[in-house]
Coordinates of C-alpha atoms in Angstrom, one line a residue:
M1 CA -10.3 15.7 -2.8
G2 CA -10.0 11.9 -2.5
S3 CA -9.2 10.0 -5.7
S4 CA -8.4 6.5 -6.9
S5 CA -5.7 5.3 -9.1
Q6 CA -4.9 1.9 -10.6
G7 CA -8.0 0.5 -9.0
E8 CA -7.0 1.5 -5.4
E9 CA -9.1 3.8 -3.4
S10 CA -7.4 6.5 -1.5
I11 CA -9.0 8.4 1.3
V12 CA -7.1 11.6 1.8
A13 CA -7.9 15.0 3.2
Y14 CA -5.6 16.8 0.7
E15 CA -4.0 15.3 -2.5
I16 CA -0.4 15.9 -3.4
D17 CA -0.9 18.9 -5.6
E18 CA -3.7 20.5 -3.5
K19 CA -3.0 23.6 -1.4
P20 CA -4.8 23.7 1.9
P21 CA -5.8 27.2 3.1
L22 CA -2.8 29.0 4.6
G23 CA -4.5 28.9 8.0
E24 CA -4.4 25.1 7.8
S25 CA -1.1 24.8 5.9
I26 CA 0.9 26.6 8.6
P27 CA 0.0 24.2 11.5
L28 CA 0.3 21.3 9.2
G29 CA 3.8 22.4 8.3
V30 CA 4.7 22.9 11.9
Q31 CA 3.4 19.4 12.6
H32 CA 5.9 18.1 10.1
V33 CA 8.7 20.0 11.9
L34 CA 7.7 18.7 15.3
A35 CA 7.7 15.1 14.0
M36 CA 11.2 15.3 12.6
F37 CA 12.9 17.9 14.8
L38 CA 14.8 15.7 17.3
G39 CA 15.8 13.2 14.6
N40 CA 17.3 16.0 12.6
V41 CA 19.3 17.7 15.4
A42 CA 20.4 14.6 17.3
P43 CA 23.1 13.5 14.9
P44 CA 25.1 16.8 14.9
L45 CA 24.7 17.0 18.7
I46 CA 26.0 13.4 19.1
I47 CA 28.9 13.9 16.7
A48 CA 29.9 17.2 18.3
G49 CA 29.8 15.5 21.8
A50 CA 31.9 12.6 20.5
L51 CA 34.5 14.9 19.0
G52 CA 34.6 17.3 22.0
L53 CA 33.6 20.3 20.0
A54 CA 33.0 23.7 21.7
T55 CA 29.4 24.9 22.4
G56 CA 29.6 27.5 19.7
T57 CA 30.6 25.0 17.1
T58 CA 27.9 22.6 18.2
S59 CA 25.2 25.2 18.0
F60 CA 26.4 26.1 14.5
L61 CA 26.2 22.5 13.3
V62 CA 22.6 22.3 14.7
Q63 CA 21.8 25.5 12.9
M64 CA 23.1 24.2 9.6
A65 CA 21.3 20.9 10.0
L66 CA 18.0 22.8 10.3
F67 CA 18.8 25.1 7.4
V68 CA 19.8 22.3 5.0
A69 CA 16.9 20.1 5.9
G70 CA 14.5 23.0 5.2
V71 CA 16.0 23.7 1.8
A72 CA 16.1 20.0 0.9
T73 CA 12.4 19.6 1.9
I74 CA 11.4 22.5 -0.3
V75 CA 13.3 21.1 -3.2
Q76 CA 11.7 17.7 -2.9
A77 CA 8.2 19.4 -2.9
Y78 CA 9.0 21.9 -5.7
P79 CA 11.9 20.4 -7.8
I80 CA 14.6 22.3 -9.6
G81 CA 14.9 20.5 -12.9
P82 CA 15.5 16.8 -12.3
V83 CA 16.3 17.4 -8.6
G84 CA 13.2 16.6 -6.5
A85 CA 10.3 14.1 -6.4
R86 CA 7.5 16.7 -6.5
L87 CA 6.2 14.9 -3.4
P88 CA 5.8 15.9 0.3
I89 CA 9.1 14.3 1.3
V90 CA 10.5 15.8 4.5
M91 CA 14.2 15.7 4.6
G92 CA 16.6 15.6 7.6
T93 CA 20.0 14.4 8.9
S94 CA 20.5 10.7 8.5
F95 CA 21.4 8.5 11.4
A96 CA 22.9 5.9 9.0
F97 CA 26.1 7.9 8.8
L98 CA 26.5 8.7 12.5
G99 CA 28.8 5.9 13.7
P100 CA 31.3 6.0 10.8
L101 CA 31.3 9.8 10.8
I102 CA 32.4 9.8 14.4
G103 CA 35.3 7.6 13.5
I104 CA 36.2 9.7 10.5
G105 CA 36.0 12.9 12.5
S106 CA 38.1 11.4 15.3
D107 CA 40.8 10.3 12.9
Y108 CA 40.8 13.1 10.3
G109 CA 38.7 16.0 11.5
L110 CA 35.6 17.8 10.3
A111 CA 37.1 18.9 7.0
T112 CA 37.5 15.2 5.9
V113 CA 34.0 14.4 7.2
F114 CA 32.5 17.0 4.8
G115 CA 34.8 16.1 2.0
A116 CA 33.7 12.4 2.2
C117 CA 30.0 13.5 2.4
L118 CA 30.4 15.6 -0.7
V119 CA 32.0 13.1 -2.9
G120 CA 30.2 10.0 -1.6
A121 CA 26.8 11.6 -2.5
S122 CA 27.6 11.1 -6.2
V123 CA 26.7 7.4 -5.7
E124 CA 23.1 8.2 -4.8
I125 CA 22.9 10.8 -7.6
G126 CA 24.1 8.1 -10.1
L127 CA 21.6 5.6 -8.8
G128 CA 18.8 8.1 -9.1
A129 CA 19.9 9.0 -12.6
G130 CA 19.5 5.6 -14.1
L131 CA 21.0 2.7 -12.1
R132 CA 18.2 2.2 -9.5
K133 CA 16.5 -0.8 -11.0
R134 CA 19.7 -2.7 -11.7
F135 CA 21.2 -1.9 -8.3
K136 CA 18.1 -3.0 -6.4
K137 CA 18.6 -6.5 -7.8
I138 CA 22.2 -6.8 -6.5
F139 CA 21.4 -5.2 -3.1
P140 CA 18.8 -7.7 -1.6
P141 CA 16.5 -7.0 1.3
I142 CA 18.6 -9.2 3.7
V143 CA 21.6 -6.8 3.2
S144 CA 19.5 -3.6 3.7
G145 CA 17.9 -5.2 6.8
I146 CA 21.2 -6.2 8.3
V147 CA 22.6 -2.7 7.8
V148 CA 19.6 -1.0 9.3
M149 CA 19.8 -3.3 12.3
L150 CA 23.5 -2.6 12.7
I151 CA 22.8 1.2 12.6
G152 CA 20.7 0.8 15.7
L153 CA 22.9 -1.8 17.4
T154 CA 26.1 0.2 17.0
L155 CA 24.5 3.4 18.2
I156 CA 23.0 2.0 21.4
P157 CA 26.3 2.2 23.4
V158 CA 26.5 5.9 22.2
G159 CA 23.0 6.4 23.5
M160 CA 23.8 4.8 26.8
D161 CA 26.8 7.1 27.3
Y162 CA 24.5 10.1 26.9
V163 CA 22.1 8.6 29.4
A164 CA 24.9 8.3 31.9
G165 CA 25.8 12.0 31.4
G166 CA 28.3 11.9 28.5
V167 CA 31.7 10.3 28.0
G168 CA 34.2 11.9 30.4
A169 CA 31.6 13.6 32.6
A170 CA 32.6 13.9 36.2
N171 CA 29.1 12.6 37.2
Y172 CA 29.0 9.8 34.7
G173 CA 26.4 7.3 35.8
Y174 CA 25.1 9.4 38.7
P175 CA 21.5 8.9 39.7
I176 CA 20.6 12.4 38.6
N177 CA 21.6 11.6 35.0
L178 CA 19.9 8.2 34.8
G179 CA 16.8 9.6 36.5
L180 CA 16.5 12.5 34.1
A181 CA 17.0 10.2 31.1
G182 CA 14.5 7.8 32.6
L183 CA 11.9 10.6 32.8
V184 CA 12.4 11.4 29.1
F185 CA 12.2 7.7 28.2
L186 CA 9.0 7.1 30.2
I187 CA 7.2 10.2 28.9
S188 CA 8.1 9.3 25.3
L189 CA 7.0 5.7 25.7
V190 CA 3.6 6.7 27.3
L191 CA 2.8 9.3 24.7
N192 CA 3.8 7.0 21.9
Q193 CA 1.7 4.0 23.1
Y194 CA -1.4 5.7 24.7
F195 CA -2.0 8.7 22.5
D196 CA -2.7 9.5 18.9
G197 CA -2.0 12.3 16.4
I198 CA 0.8 14.8 17.0
L199 CA 1.3 13.6 20.7
R200 CA 2.4 10.3 19.3
Y201 CA 4.4 11.5 16.4
A202 CA 6.2 14.1 18.5
S203 CA 6.3 11.9 21.6
I204 CA 10.1 11.8 21.9
L205 CA 10.4 15.5 21.2
I206 CA 7.9 16.3 23.9
G207 CA 9.7 14.0 26.3
I208 CA 13.0 15.9 25.5
V209 CA 11.3 19.3 26.1
V210 CA 9.9 18.1 29.5
G211 CA 13.3 16.7 30.5
Y212 CA 15.1 20.0 29.4
I213 CA 12.7 22.0 31.6
V214 CA 13.2 19.7 34.6
A215 CA 17.0 20.0 34.1
I216 CA 16.9 23.8 34.5
P217 CA 16.1 24.0 38.3
L218 CA 18.6 21.2 38.8
G219 CA 21.4 23.5 37.6
M220 CA 22.2 21.4 34.5
V221 CA 21.7 24.1 31.9
D222 CA 24.2 26.9 31.3
F223 CA 22.4 29.9 29.8
S224 CA 25.5 32.0 29.1
A225 CA 26.0 30.6 25.6
I226 CA 22.3 31.1 24.8
E227 CA 22.4 34.7 25.9
Q228 CA 25.5 35.4 23.8
A229 CA 24.1 33.8 20.7
S230 CA 22.8 36.2 18.1
W231 CA 19.2 36.3 16.7
F232 CA 20.2 36.1 13.1
A233 CA 23.1 34.8 11.0
I234 CA 23.8 34.0 7.4
P235 CA 25.0 30.4 6.7
I236 CA 28.8 30.2 6.1
P237 CA 29.9 27.7 3.4
L238 CA 32.9 25.5 4.1
K239 CA 33.4 27.0 7.5
F240 CA 35.6 24.1 8.6
G241 CA 37.3 23.6 5.3
I242 CA 37.1 20.5 3.1
N243 CA 39.5 17.6 2.7
F244 CA 39.4 14.4 0.7
K245 CA 40.6 10.9 1.8
I246 CA 39.9 7.8 -0.1
G247 CA 39.1 5.6 2.9
P248 CA 36.3 7.8 4.3
I249 CA 34.9 8.4 0.8
I250 CA 34.6 4.7 0.1
T251 CA 33.0 4.2 3.6
L252 CA 30.4 6.9 3.0
A253 CA 29.7 5.7 -0.6
F254 CA 28.6 2.4 0.8
L255 CA 26.2 4.2 3.2
Y256 CA 24.7 6.3 0.5
V257 CA 23.5 3.1 -1.1
I258 CA 21.7 2.3 2.2
T259 CA 19.9 5.7 2.2
T260 CA 19.0 5.1 -1.4
M261 CA 17.1 2.0 -0.4
E262 CA 15.5 3.9 2.5
T263 CA 14.4 6.7 0.3
I264 CA 12.8 4.3 -2.2
G265 CA 10.8 2.9 0.6
D266 CA 9.8 6.4 1.9
I267 CA 8.7 7.6 -1.6
T268 CA 6.6 4.4 -2.0
G269 CA 5.1 4.9 1.4
T270 CA 4.2 8.5 0.5
T271 CA 2.5 7.7 -2.8
S272 CA 0.6 4.8 -1.1
A273 CA -1.2 7.5 0.9
V274 CA -3.0 8.5 -2.3
G275 CA -3.5 4.9 -3.5
R276 CA -0.8 4.5 -6.1
E277 CA 2.8 3.4 -6.8
P278 CA 5.4 6.0 -7.4
D279 CA 6.4 6.6 -11.1
D280 CA 10.0 6.6 -12.4
R281 CA 10.2 10.4 -12.4
E282 CA 9.3 10.6 -8.7
L283 CA 11.7 7.9 -7.7
S284 CA 14.5 9.3 -9.8
G285 CA 14.0 12.9 -8.7
G286 CA 13.7 11.9 -5.1
L287 CA 17.0 10.0 -5.1
I288 CA 18.8 12.6 -7.1
A289 CA 17.6 15.2 -4.5
D290 CA 18.8 13.1 -1.7
G291 CA 22.3 13.0 -3.2
V292 CA 22.4 16.6 -4.4
M293 CA 21.1 18.0 -1.2
S294 CA 23.6 15.9 0.8
S295 CA 26.4 17.5 -1.3
F296 CA 24.8 20.9 -0.7
G297 CA 24.7 20.1 3.0
A298 CA 28.4 19.2 3.0
I299 CA 29.3 22.6 1.5
F300 CA 27.1 24.3 4.2
N301 CA 28.6 22.2 7.1
A302 CA 25.7 19.8 7.4
L303 CA 25.7 16.0 7.5
P304 CA 24.1 13.9 4.8
N305 CA 20.3 14.3 4.4
T306 CA 17.7 11.7 3.6
S307 CA 13.9 11.3 3.7
F308 CA 12.4 11.0 7.1
S309 CA 10.2 7.9 7.6
Q310 CA 8.3 9.4 10.6
N311 CA 6.9 12.1 8.3
V312 CA 5.8 9.5 5.8
G313 CA 3.9 7.9 8.7
L314 CA 2.4 11.3 9.6
I315 CA 1.1 11.7 6.0
N316 CA -0.5 8.3 6.0
F317 CA -2.0 8.9 9.5
T318 CA -3.5 12.3 8.8
G319 CA -4.4 11.9 5.2
V320 CA -2.7 15.2 4.4
A321 CA -0.5 14.5 1.3
S322 CA -0.1 18.1 0.2
R323 CA 3.4 19.0 -0.9
F324 CA 2.5 22.6 -0.2
A325 CA 2.1 21.8 3.5
A326 CA 5.4 19.9 3.6
A327 CA 7.1 22.9 1.9
I328 CA 5.7 25.2 4.6
G329 CA 7.4 23.0 7.1
G330 CA 10.6 23.4 5.0
V331 CA 10.3 27.2 5.2
F332 CA 10.0 27.0 9.0
L333 CA 13.2 24.8 9.1
V334 CA 15.1 27.3 7.0
G335 CA 13.9 30.1 9.3
L336 CA 15.1 28.2 12.4
G337 CA 18.4 27.6 10.7
L338 CA 19.0 31.3 10.4
I339 CA 18.5 31.9 14.1
P340 CA 21.7 30.9 16.1
K341 CA 19.9 31.3 19.4
I342 CA 17.8 28.2 18.5
G343 CA 21.0 26.3 17.8
A344 CA 22.5 27.4 21.1
I345 CA 19.4 26.3 23.0
V346 CA 19.6 22.9 21.5
A347 CA 23.4 22.7 22.0
E348 CA 23.0 23.3 25.7
M349 CA 20.7 20.3 26.2
P350 CA 22.0 18.1 29.0
D351 CA 23.5 14.9 27.6
A352 CA 21.2 12.8 29.8
V353 CA 18.1 14.5 28.4
L354 CA 19.2 13.7 24.8
G355 CA 20.2 10.2 25.8
G356 CA 16.7 9.4 27.1
G357 CA 15.3 10.1 23.7
A358 CA 18.2 8.8 21.7
L359 CA 18.1 5.3 23.3
I360 CA 14.5 4.9 22.1
M361 CA 15.3 6.1 18.6
F362 CA 18.3 3.8 18.2
G363 CA 16.2 0.8 19.4
M364 CA 13.5 1.7 16.9
I365 CA 16.1 1.8 14.1
F366 CA 17.1 -1.8 15.0
S367 CA 13.4 -2.7 15.0
S368 CA 13.0 -1.3 11.5
G369 CA 15.8 -3.5 10.3
A370 CA 14.3 -6.5 12.0
R371 CA 11.0 -5.8 10.3
I372 CA 12.7 -5.8 6.9
I373 CA 14.2 -9.2 7.7
I374 CA 10.9 -10.6 8.9
N375 CA 8.7 -9.3 6.1
K376 CA 11.0 -9.5 3.1
V377 CA 13.6 -12.2 3.6
K378 CA 12.8 -15.8 2.9
P379 CA 13.6 -18.0 5.9
G380 CA 16.3 -20.7 5.3
R381 CA 19.8 -21.8 6.2
R382 CA 21.5 -19.6 3.7
N383 CA 19.9 -16.4 4.9
M384 CA 20.4 -17.4 8.6
V385 CA 24.1 -17.8 7.9
I386 CA 24.3 -14.4 6.2
L387 CA 22.5 -12.8 9.1
A388 CA 24.6 -14.5 11.7
V389 CA 28.0 -13.8 10.1
A390 CA 27.2 -10.2 9.2
I391 CA 25.8 -9.3 12.7
G392 CA 28.5 -11.2 14.4
L393 CA 31.4 -9.5 12.5
G394 CA 29.7 -6.1 12.8
L395 CA 29.3 -6.3 16.5
A396 CA 32.8 -7.8 17.1
V397 CA 34.5 -4.9 15.3
E398 CA 32.3 -2.3 17.0
L399 CA 32.7 -3.7 20.5
R400 CA 36.4 -4.5 20.2
P401 CA 37.9 -1.8 18.0
D402 CA 41.4 -2.2 19.5
A403 CA 41.8 -5.5 17.6
I404 CA 41.3 -3.8 14.2
E405 CA 43.5 -0.9 15.2
T406 CA 46.3 -3.2 16.2
F407 CA 45.9 -5.3 13.1
F408 CA 46.3 -2.4 10.7
G409 CA 48.9 -0.8 12.8
Q410 CA 51.0 -3.9 12.3
L411 CA 50.4 -3.8 8.6
Q412 CA 51.3 -0.1 8.2
P413 CA 55.1 -0.6 7.7
T414 CA 54.2 -2.9 4.8
I415 CA 51.3 -1.2 3.0
G416 CA 51.8 2.4 4.2
P417 CA 48.9 4.9 4.0
I418 CA 46.5 2.3 2.7
A419 CA 46.5 0.8 6.2
Q420 CA 44.9 4.0 7.6
D421 CA 42.2 4.0 4.9
A422 CA 41.5 0.3 5.4
Q423 CA 41.2 0.8 9.1
T424 CA 38.7 3.6 8.7
F425 CA 36.6 1.3 6.5
F426 CA 36.7 -1.8 8.5
S427 CA 36.7 -0.3 12.0
S428 CA 33.0 0.6 11.6
G429 CA 30.8 -2.3 12.7
L430 CA 28.1 -1.0 10.3
I431 CA 30.4 -1.2 7.3
T432 CA 32.1 -4.5 8.2
G433 CA 28.7 -6.2 8.9
G434 CA 27.0 -4.7 5.9
F435 CA 29.9 -5.4 3.5
S436 CA 30.2 -9.0 4.7
G437 CA 26.5 -9.5 4.3
L438 CA 26.7 -8.1 0.7
V439 CA 29.6 -10.4 -0.2
L440 CA 27.9 -13.5 1.2
S441 CA 24.7 -12.7 -0.6
F442 CA 26.7 -13.0 -3.9
L443 CA 28.8 -16.0 -2.9
L444 CA 26.4 -18.3 -1.1
P445 CA 24.1 -20.3 -3.4
E446 CA 20.4 -19.9 -3.3
G447 CA 18.6 -22.9 -1.9

């Protein structure tokens, strides 16, 4: 089963094209689901909470997140024409879009969110179809590192609001909320650091489950919505309609570039498990699938999808690189997405429980960006200036949004509707920081 390629030895239990017996493939597929489950459902939960959506709408968004992630995972493993990498790439909802999508949803509504997701995905499809190598040269590691760091930094306040019980909650900051979030945080940390295997990879999910169970006798879970939810439902395309605004589209187009870079890294990490570099077909197919399945997701009321790094780590840790096993996980996700009661159970999760896990995840996103900077960026005054300016501007806009709102409000009589689109773009700390880093990387001389 193990093989070597290009002079590198790979020690794997199952190669990419091997099919473990079904009795093994099923638990291996479930393990993939456990590793990515919380990361997949957290973004729709957080967006629904930020936009004040009803429980039924929230559970539907969770349901669609599961369904689309499952379909996308299956397509990555077993491509449809040029769409798919033919690799065990597990897909799920991307955190990179979370902050900007909250802003777009607040300003324009869900129809515009899904319209921007649909059109913006063409950027990644184009990169996968032939522009990847050229674009990688003009999008250096310092910019991708800055953007990933800002994803984490700009989401930490959101995570803290959930820890405290949710924005607008009557018991915001009460000890019961912080205590429950602290329990989830502690369990997740202990499992991650002192255990191996699935206990480590699913550590945050396990912490969330324990916190959810503890919250039940505390009277923090309302079972009425769960009882009313049906056991089976067919996905409904364009349930919230679709609308197109230039500002949100440009904002998301920039973010699809970020997920392109992340997916290249995940594909490379996956093939490294079998001792080789990815070929052009795998890279192109994986990126096209990212974009196509994000467009598919927008039609089916799901947020943009991307490859999940934790599952790449799982493959390297277990030595199971079978795309068949990953596809089994995708089948489970599709099944879960067809069961509204699952979405209702997740939607009723107390905010503090989600916050305890989310705070760790957001911190880890920042750490991933910092690792890119440390490992791939040459130290020097130029890069330090780019890092300082980009992070400074990004956090300034994120922490003091009223300044940007007032600025473009004053410009509106002069430039009209353009002011609203520009405000949408620049009011995101992630976009402002990432864009300024990209511009400086072109303008400042190497030295």
